[in-house]
Tab-separated table of C-alpha atoms in Angstrom:
chain	number	residue	atom	x	y	z
A	2	ASP	CA	-46.459	71.625	51.521
A	3	THR	CA	-43.966	73.980	53.254
A	4	GLU	CA	-46.329	75.177	55.960
A	5	VAL	CA	-46.293	74.675	59.826
A	6	THR	CA	-49.744	74.949	61.211
A	7	GLN	CA	-50.728	75.939	64.799
A	8	THR	CA	-54.052	75.587	66.567
A	9	PRO	CA	-55.727	77.409	68.105
A	10	LYS	CA	-54.801	80.903	66.913
A	11	HIS	CA	-56.021	82.514	70.041
A	12	LEU	CA	-56.507	80.979	73.567
A	13	VAL	CA	-57.749	82.477	76.718
A	14	MET	CA	-57.464	80.464	79.933
A	15	GLY	CA	-57.698	80.722	83.676
A	16	MET	CA	-54.957	79.869	85.995
A	17	THR	CA	-56.827	76.552	86.810
A	18	ASN	CA	-57.447	75.494	83.463
A	19	LYS	CA	-55.808	72.737	81.380
A	20	LYS	CA	-55.358	73.327	77.697
A	21	SER	CA	-53.021	72.204	74.883
A	22	LEU	CA	-51.589	73.899	71.762
A	23	LYS	CA	-51.059	71.815	68.652
A	24	CYS	CA	-48.579	72.018	65.922
A	25	GLU	CA	-48.252	70.139	62.730
A	26	GLN	CA	-45.886	69.980	59.635
A	27	HIS	CA	-45.759	67.709	56.560
A	28	MET	CA	-42.302	68.559	55.260
A	29	GLY	CA	-40.600	65.507	56.699
A	30	HIS	CA	-38.769	67.470	59.203
A	31	ARG	CA	-37.631	65.523	62.208
A	32	ALA	CA	-36.604	68.369	64.406
A	33	MET	CA	-39.480	70.449	65.991
A	34	TYR	CA	-39.322	73.440	68.301
A	35	TRP	CA	-41.574	75.381	70.913
A	36	TYR	CA	-40.629	79.015	71.382
A	37	LYS	CA	-42.224	81.776	73.627
A	38	GLN	CA	-42.256	85.241	72.396
A	39	LYS	CA	-43.297	88.307	74.373
A	40	ALA	CA	-44.208	91.432	72.451
A	41	LYS	CA	-41.449	93.239	70.755
A	42	LYS	CA	-38.934	90.477	71.999
A	43	PRO	CA	-37.064	87.744	70.267
A	44	PRO	CA	-38.312	84.149	70.532
A	45	GLU	CA	-37.074	82.362	73.448
A	46	LEU	CA	-36.443	78.639	72.954
A	47	MET	CA	-38.411	76.165	75.292
A	48	PHE	CA	-38.092	72.806	73.867
A	49	VAL	CA	-36.672	70.883	70.966
A	50	TYR	CA	-37.622	67.446	69.846
A	51	SER	CA	-35.394	65.382	67.499
A	52	TYR	CA	-36.807	62.174	65.897
A	53	GLU	CA	-39.708	62.454	68.548
A	54	LYS	CA	-37.355	62.363	71.443
A	55	LEU	CA	-36.860	65.524	73.692
A	56	SER	CA	-33.521	66.934	72.853
A	57	ILE	CA	-33.550	70.286	74.673
A	58	ASN	CA	-35.488	71.561	77.661
A	59	GLU	CA	-34.534	75.172	78.352
A	60	SER	CA	-35.346	74.749	82.146
A	61	VAL	CA	-39.057	75.457	81.394
A	62	PRO	CA	-41.452	75.227	84.359
A	63	SER	CA	-43.264	71.943	84.669
A	64	ARG	CA	-46.664	73.634	84.052
A	65	PHE	CA	-45.617	73.442	80.434
A	66	SER	CA	-45.443	69.798	79.087
A	67	PRO	CA	-44.360	69.084	75.639
A	68	GLU	CA	-45.463	65.935	73.759
A	69	CYS	CA	-44.434	64.705	70.252
A	70	PRO	CA	-46.871	61.894	69.270
A	71	ASN	CA	-45.252	61.269	65.910
A	72	SER	CA	-42.953	62.986	63.349
A	73	SER	CA	-45.487	65.494	62.154
A	74	LEU	CA	-47.131	66.529	65.427
A	75	LEU	CA	-46.128	68.523	68.338
A	76	ASN	CA	-48.215	69.442	71.402
A	77	LEU	CA	-47.641	71.701	74.214
A	78	HIS	CA	-49.920	70.887	77.317
A	79	LEU	CA	-50.573	73.774	79.581
A	80	HIS	CA	-51.660	73.489	83.298
A	81	ALA	CA	-51.941	76.044	86.212
A	82	LEU	CA	-50.408	78.880	84.123
A	83	GLN	CA	-49.482	82.297	85.501
A	84	PRO	CA	-50.544	85.597	83.899
A	85	GLU	CA	-46.914	86.182	83.031
A	86	ASP	CA	-47.009	83.086	80.783
A	87	SER	CA	-49.230	85.158	78.539
A	88	ALA	CA	-47.391	85.441	75.110
A	89	LEU	CA	-47.200	84.361	71.638
A	90	TYR	CA	-46.175	80.525	71.388
A	91	LEU	CA	-44.500	79.601	68.225
A	92	CYS	CA	-43.835	76.290	66.701
A	93	ALA	CA	-41.040	75.622	64.301
A	94	SER	CA	-39.413	72.643	62.417
A	95	SER	CA	-36.363	71.975	60.590
A	96	GLN	CA	-34.528	69.223	58.817
A	97	GLU	CA	-32.999	66.780	61.234
A	98	ASN	CA	-29.356	67.200	60.826
A	99	GLU	CA	-27.883	69.121	63.689
A	100	ARG	CA	-24.582	69.949	61.785
A	101	ASP	CA	-26.283	71.033	58.526
A	102	TYR	CA	-27.345	74.322	60.176
A	103	ASN	CA	-30.737	74.454	58.369
A	104	GLU	CA	-33.209	77.118	58.718
A	105	GLN	CA	-36.302	76.753	60.696
A	106	PHE	CA	-39.868	77.059	59.404
A	107	PHE	CA	-42.220	78.804	61.804
A	108	GLY	CA	-45.864	78.387	62.175
A	109	PRO	CA	-48.106	81.635	62.702
A	110	GLY	CA	-48.214	81.189	66.474
A	111	THR	CA	-50.912	80.805	69.338
A	112	ARG	CA	-51.714	84.009	71.115
A	113	LEU	CA	-52.058	82.897	74.847
A	114	THR	CA	-53.675	85.065	77.441
A	115	VAL	CA	-53.733	83.810	81.027
A	116	LEU	CA	-56.263	85.432	83.205
B	15	ALA	CA	-20.939	81.468	74.162
B	16	GLN	CA	-22.558	82.507	71.073
B	17	SER	CA	-24.440	85.867	70.800
B	18	VAL	CA	-25.811	88.558	68.280
B	19	ALA	CA	-26.345	92.072	68.628
B	20	GLN	CA	-28.546	94.353	66.672
B	21	PRO	CA	-27.592	97.940	67.685
B	22	GLU	CA	-30.605	99.713	66.288
B	23	ASP	CA	-34.117	99.265	67.718
B	24	GLN	CA	-35.583	100.836	64.684
B	25	VAL	CA	-34.552	101.792	61.142
B	26	ASN	CA	-36.489	104.413	59.113
B	27	VAL	CA	-36.014	104.503	55.319
B	28	ALA	CA	-38.073	105.973	52.358
B	29	GLU	CA	-39.469	103.819	49.784
B	30	GLY	CA	-37.004	103.309	46.892
B	31	ASN	CA	-34.042	104.015	48.912
B	32	PRO	CA	-31.526	101.411	49.879
B	33	LEU	CA	-31.978	99.799	53.460
B	34	THR	CA	-29.414	98.237	55.878
B	35	VAL	CA	-30.206	96.368	59.073
B	36	LYS	CA	-27.025	95.886	61.198
B	37	CYS	CA	-25.995	92.684	63.037
B	38	THR	CA	-22.784	91.793	64.792
B	39	TYR	CA	-22.038	88.483	66.221
B	40	SER	CA	-19.799	86.678	68.788
B	41	VAL	CA	-19.005	83.060	68.425
B	42	SER	CA	-16.292	80.757	69.600
B	43	GLY	CA	-16.066	78.815	66.321
B	44	ASN	CA	-17.320	79.228	62.777
B	45	PRO	CA	-20.360	81.513	62.607
B	46	TYR	CA	-23.564	80.168	61.162
B	47	LEU	CA	-25.860	83.163	60.681
B	48	PHE	CA	-29.402	83.725	59.709
B	49	TRP	CA	-31.936	86.493	58.969
B	50	TYR	CA	-35.547	86.040	59.723
B	51	VAL	CA	-38.415	88.501	59.317
B	52	GLN	CA	-41.672	88.809	61.299
B	53	TYR	CA	-44.863	90.508	60.150
B	54	PRO	CA	-47.349	91.506	62.742
B	55	ASN	CA	-49.121	88.618	64.491
B	56	ARG	CA	-47.221	86.149	62.286
B	57	GLY	CA	-44.431	83.723	62.844
B	58	LEU	CA	-40.919	84.199	61.671
B	59	GLN	CA	-39.985	83.719	57.992
B	60	PHE	CA	-36.601	82.757	56.997
B	61	LEU	CA	-34.893	85.199	54.743
B	62	LEU	CA	-31.209	83.941	54.178
B	63	LYS	CA	-28.263	82.252	55.910
B	64	TYR	CA	-24.522	82.184	55.788
B	65	ILE	CA	-22.836	78.932	56.465
B	66	THR	CA	-19.657	79.013	54.351
B	67	GLY	CA	-18.536	80.327	50.859
B	68	ASP	CA	-19.280	83.616	49.229
B	69	ASN	CA	-19.375	86.539	51.685
B	70	LEU	CA	-22.381	88.032	49.889
B	71	VAL	CA	-25.487	85.965	50.389
B	72	LYS	CA	-28.679	86.394	48.378
B	73	GLY	CA	-32.015	85.539	49.834
B	74	SER	CA	-35.692	86.037	49.447
B	75	TYR	CA	-37.757	89.148	48.459
B	76	GLY	CA	-34.672	90.855	47.121
B	77	PHE	CA	-32.599	90.862	50.365
B	78	GLU	CA	-28.984	90.154	50.673
B	79	ALA	CA	-26.463	90.100	53.437
B	80	GLU	CA	-22.715	90.569	53.610
B	81	PHE	CA	-20.690	88.345	55.943
B	82	ASN	CA	-17.551	90.244	57.186
B	83	LYS	CA	-15.263	88.194	59.259
B	84	SER	CA	-12.892	90.906	60.354
B	85	GLN	CA	-15.696	93.129	61.658
B	86	THR	CA	-17.792	90.086	62.845
B	87	SER	CA	-20.854	91.596	61.165
B	88	PHE	CA	-23.651	90.286	58.997
B	89	HIS	CA	-25.670	93.269	57.902
B	90	LEU	CA	-28.826	92.866	55.943
B	91	LYS	CA	-29.337	94.936	52.836
B	92	LYS	CA	-31.744	95.682	50.043
B	93	PRO	CA	-31.017	98.085	47.099
B	94	SER	CA	-34.437	99.577	46.950
B	95	ALA	CA	-36.924	99.346	49.902
B	96	LEU	CA	-40.633	98.791	49.599
B	97	VAL	CA	-43.428	99.741	51.980
B	98	SER	CA	-44.183	96.070	52.322
B	99	ASP	CA	-40.850	95.550	53.812
B	100	SER	CA	-41.914	97.138	57.060
B	101	ALA	CA	-41.515	94.449	59.671
B	102	LEU	CA	-39.519	93.207	62.537
B	103	TYR	CA	-36.053	91.753	61.569
B	104	PHE	CA	-34.069	89.214	63.636
B	105	CYS	CA	-30.552	88.156	63.099
B	106	ALA	CA	-29.747	84.765	64.500
B	107	VAL	CA	-26.712	82.452	65.148
B	108	ARG	CA	-26.509	78.705	65.487
B	109	GLU	CA	-24.224	76.954	67.781
B	110	SER	CA	-20.980	76.034	65.964
B	111	THR	CA	-20.534	72.917	67.880
B	112	GLY	CA	-23.751	71.329	66.398
B	113	GLY	CA	-27.076	71.148	68.211
B	114	PHE	CA	-30.395	72.770	67.449
B	115	LYS	CA	-30.234	76.016	69.533
B	116	THR	CA	-30.582	79.281	67.683
B	117	ILE	CA	-29.764	82.432	69.409
B	118	PHE	CA	-31.772	85.536	68.219
B	119	GLY	CA	-30.901	89.113	68.411
B	120	ALA	CA	-33.167	91.647	70.128
B	121	GLY	CA	-34.657	92.485	66.636
B	122	THR	CA	-34.907	95.732	64.538
B	123	ARG	CA	-38.125	97.263	63.552
B	124	LEU	CA	-38.007	98.564	59.926
B	125	PHE	CA	-40.289	101.363	58.896
B	126	VAL	CA	-40.289	102.134	55.209
B	127	LYS	CA	-42.166	105.282	54.411
B	128	ALA	CA	-44.030	105.803	51.023
């Protein structure tokens, strides 16, 4: 199984809502990533987990809260978002060795709209 | 600091013709370079990478890339373009000191006309 799955595919939420994005992979990868991508722009790294521990937080606002319950799952909890947070949220995974420079496998993304 | 530049926002090519998508990089150590492709409303797909070794790297779907150290370039090429190659292409570089961070170029939209 060389697939990264993300749910939901689309999400519309108000600024006072709480929602969660989910990501799952069964490739045995121990590094997992969240990216934010605006239209026609490159992905921007938000968080990286390595062996279920937060390795990188790119100064992301606290209204985004990541969670890695186990080696296959990655969540992104959303609370009190702003309309400018509307974007495609991509999850990715890669093998765990930082110095092997392994490629990332991306999920299809969740299209988030904040009203 | 690492960076990549994709000088062309868009590349247009006729089906059957060769295509080139340009990428230049700036790194403080050894470059670790990647190409990814993104189809509409989809995640990115890995095409190929250069870590070390031969300067000509072959990847998925008939794509290849040539690493040129003196010109600090890593251009993506394909001998014969297909309409289905139309997509958004990203060049990327990994931190040479280790770590998980990947820096992506701005992207180049490829249009292949039938």
